[in-house]
Amino acid sequence: MRALTRDPQRAALPDGAEVVRFAPDAPAAGFAGATALYLYAQVGTPELLRAAREQGVRHVVLLSSAIIAPGADETHPIHVLHATVEQHLRDSGLT
């Protein structure tokens, strides 16, 4: 298991997990050899998904938010962020 994170010191991961600092200027570096990605919604997702796909990632699990439920306030900033990331994932070609 490899974890790509902005703050390796704060990553609470199981023993044996490889922790890699996310480099926004070279996002593909952390995906070498990976086939799946567990993603937390964030800004810059299209570039991250493109880099993951180019390195062989084929499957993504997105941690989204319950605020995306039908009837939710679509103007709420958290809704906007998560709905946008969900659309980026649908557009990425990844499953």
PDB file of C-alpha atoms in Angstrom:
ATOM      1  CA  MET A   1       0.000   0.000   0.000  1.00  0.00           C
ATOM      2  CA  ARG A   2       1.253   3.452  -0.912  1.00  0.00           C
ATOM      3  CA  ALA A   3      -0.219   6.676   0.440  1.00  0.00           C
ATOM      4  CA  LEU A   4       0.216   9.875  -1.507  1.00  0.00           C
ATOM      5  CA  THR A   5      -0.247  12.738   0.938  1.00  0.00           C
ATOM      6  CA  ARG A   6       0.555  16.407   1.335  1.00  0.00           C
ATOM      7  CA  ASP A   7       1.698  15.838   4.933  1.00  0.00           C
ATOM      8  CA  PRO A   8       3.471  12.501   5.515  1.00  0.00           C
ATOM      9  CA  GLN A   9       4.106  13.363   9.180  1.00  0.00           C
ATOM     10  CA  ARG A  10       0.360  13.448   9.856  1.00  0.00           C
ATOM     11  CA  ALA A  11      -0.624  10.430   7.760  1.00  0.00           C
ATOM     12  CA  ALA A  12      -2.062   7.851  10.158  1.00  0.00           C
ATOM     13  CA  LEU A  13      -1.419   4.692   8.168  1.00  0.00           C
ATOM     14  CA  PRO A  14      -0.869   1.036   9.047  1.00  0.00           C
ATOM     15  CA  ASP A  15       2.630  -0.304   9.562  1.00  0.00           C
ATOM     16  CA  GLY A  16       4.273  -1.197   6.294  1.00  0.00           C
ATOM     17  CA  ALA A  17       2.485   1.462   4.259  1.00  0.00           C
ATOM     18  CA  GLU A  18       4.753   3.421   1.955  1.00  0.00           C
ATOM     19  CA  VAL A  19       4.167   7.141   2.446  1.00  0.00           C
ATOM     20  CA  VAL A  20       4.963   9.451  -0.469  1.00  0.00           C
ATOM     21  CA  ARG A  21       4.797  13.248  -0.307  1.00  0.00           C
ATOM     22  CA  PHE A  22       2.493  14.621  -2.999  1.00  0.00           C
ATOM     23  CA  ALA A  23       4.372  16.851  -5.435  1.00  0.00           C
ATOM     24  CA  PRO A  24       1.835  19.069  -7.266  1.00  0.00           C
ATOM     25  CA  ASP A  25       4.384  19.884  -9.968  1.00  0.00           C
ATOM     26  CA  ALA A  26       4.970  16.150 -10.671  1.00  0.00           C
ATOM     27  CA  PRO A  27       1.790  14.298  -9.655  1.00  0.00           C
ATOM     28  CA  ALA A  28       2.572  11.176 -11.705  1.00  0.00           C
ATOM     29  CA  ALA A  29       5.588  10.351  -9.532  1.00  0.00           C
ATOM     30  CA  GLY A  30       3.481   8.814  -6.769  1.00  0.00           C
ATOM     31  CA  PHE A  31       1.471   6.501  -9.028  1.00  0.00           C
ATOM     32  CA  ALA A  32       4.181   4.297 -10.529  1.00  0.00           C
ATOM     33  CA  GLY A  33       3.007   0.691 -10.234  1.00  0.00           C
ATOM     34  CA  ALA A  34      -0.400   1.579  -8.760  1.00  0.00           C
ATOM     35  CA  THR A  35      -3.604   0.208 -10.292  1.00  0.00           C
ATOM     36  CA  ALA A  36      -6.151   1.722  -7.881  1.00  0.00           C
ATOM     37  CA  LEU A  37      -6.615   5.021  -6.107  1.00  0.00           C
ATOM     38  CA  TYR A  38      -8.617   6.008  -3.033  1.00  0.00           C
ATOM     39  CA  LEU A  39      -9.244   9.716  -3.463  1.00  0.00           C
ATOM     40  CA  TYR A  40     -10.356  12.467  -1.139  1.00  0.00           C
ATOM     41  CA  ALA A  41     -11.983  15.365  -3.001  1.00  0.00           C
ATOM     42  CA  GLN A  42      -9.552  18.170  -3.685  1.00  0.00           C
ATOM     43  CA  VAL A  43      -8.766  21.026  -6.007  1.00  0.00           C
ATOM     44  CA  GLY A  44      -6.719  20.076  -9.062  1.00  0.00           C
ATOM     45  CA  THR A  45      -8.363  16.703  -9.492  1.00  0.00           C
ATOM     46  CA  PRO A  46      -8.373  16.587 -13.338  1.00  0.00           C
ATOM     47  CA  GLU A  47      -4.573  16.810 -13.433  1.00  0.00           C
ATOM     48  CA  LEU A  48      -4.234  14.266 -10.650  1.00  0.00           C
ATOM     49  CA  LEU A  49      -6.598  11.819 -12.385  1.00  0.00           C
ATOM     50  CA  ARG A  50      -4.809  12.303 -15.714  1.00  0.00           C
ATOM     51  CA  ALA A  51      -1.448  11.579 -14.047  1.00  0.00           C
ATOM     52  CA  ALA A  52      -2.864   8.492 -12.325  1.00  0.00           C
ATOM     53  CA  ARG A  53      -4.349   7.159 -15.581  1.00  0.00           C
ATOM     54  CA  GLU A  54      -1.072   7.743 -17.452  1.00  0.00           C
ATOM     55  CA  GLN A  55       0.784   5.703 -14.819  1.00  0.00           C
ATOM     56  CA  GLY A  56      -1.596   2.737 -15.052  1.00  0.00           C
ATOM     57  CA  VAL A  57      -4.265   3.441 -12.437  1.00  0.00           C
ATOM     58  CA  ARG A  58      -7.586   2.051 -13.699  1.00  0.00           C
ATOM     59  CA  HIS A  59      -9.923   2.171 -10.695  1.00  0.00           C
ATOM     60  CA  VAL A  60     -10.740   5.046  -8.335  1.00  0.00           C
ATOM     61  CA  VAL A  61     -12.762   5.079  -5.144  1.00  0.00           C
ATOM     62  CA  LEU A  62     -13.824   8.606  -4.225  1.00  0.00           C
ATOM     63  CA  LEU A  63     -14.587   9.663  -0.667  1.00  0.00           C
ATOM     64  CA  SER A  64     -17.405  12.067  -1.426  1.00  0.00           C
ATOM     65  CA  SER A  65     -19.944  13.697   0.866  1.00  0.00           C
ATOM     66  CA  ALA A  66     -23.535  13.076   1.922  1.00  0.00           C
ATOM     67  CA  ILE A  67     -24.211  16.681   0.927  1.00  0.00           C
ATOM     68  CA  ILE A  68     -24.455  15.404  -2.670  1.00  0.00           C
ATOM     69  CA  ALA A  69     -27.800  13.761  -1.823  1.00  0.00           C
ATOM     70  CA  PRO A  70     -30.859  14.682  -3.905  1.00  0.00           C
ATOM     71  CA  GLY A  71     -32.464  17.901  -2.724  1.00  0.00           C
ATOM     72  CA  ALA A  72     -29.263  19.233  -1.160  1.00  0.00           C
ATOM     73  CA  ASP A  73     -28.279  22.895  -1.381  1.00  0.00           C
ATOM     74  CA  GLU A  74     -26.312  22.848  -4.641  1.00  0.00           C
ATOM     75  CA  THR A  75     -24.794  26.252  -3.883  1.00  0.00           C
ATOM     76  CA  HIS A  76     -23.108  25.109  -0.665  1.00  0.00           C
ATOM     77  CA  PRO A  77     -19.292  25.221  -1.126  1.00  0.00           C
ATOM     78  CA  ILE A  78     -18.831  21.611   0.007  1.00  0.00           C
ATOM     79  CA  HIS A  79     -21.530  20.459  -2.410  1.00  0.00           C
ATOM     80  CA  VAL A  80     -19.887  22.395  -5.245  1.00  0.00           C
ATOM     81  CA  LEU A  81     -16.449  20.895  -4.478  1.00  0.00           C
ATOM     82  CA  HIS A  82     -17.654  17.307  -4.229  1.00  0.00           C
ATOM     83  CA  ALA A  83     -20.034  17.499  -7.199  1.00  0.00           C
ATOM     84  CA  THR A  84     -17.217  18.971  -9.298  1.00  0.00           C
ATOM     85  CA  VAL A  85     -14.781  16.228  -8.311  1.00  0.00           C
ATOM     86  CA  GLU A  86     -17.412  13.563  -9.019  1.00  0.00           C
ATOM     87  CA  GLN A  87     -17.853  15.028 -12.514  1.00  0.00           C
ATOM     88  CA  HIS A  88     -14.083  15.124 -13.055  1.00  0.00           C
ATOM     89  CA  LEU A  89     -13.940  11.445 -12.133  1.00  0.00           C
ATOM     90  CA  ARG A  90     -16.761  10.579 -14.566  1.00  0.00           C
ATOM     91  CA  ASP A  91     -14.919  12.549 -17.282  1.00  0.00           C
ATOM     92  CA  SER A  92     -11.549  10.916 -16.567  1.00  0.00           C
ATOM     93  CA  GLY A  93     -12.239   7.574 -18.225  1.00  0.00           C
ATOM     94  CA  LEU A  94     -11.338   5.729 -15.020  1.00  0.00           C
ATOM     95  CA  THR A  95     -13.769   3.313 -13.378  1.00  0.00           C
TER      96      THR A  95
END
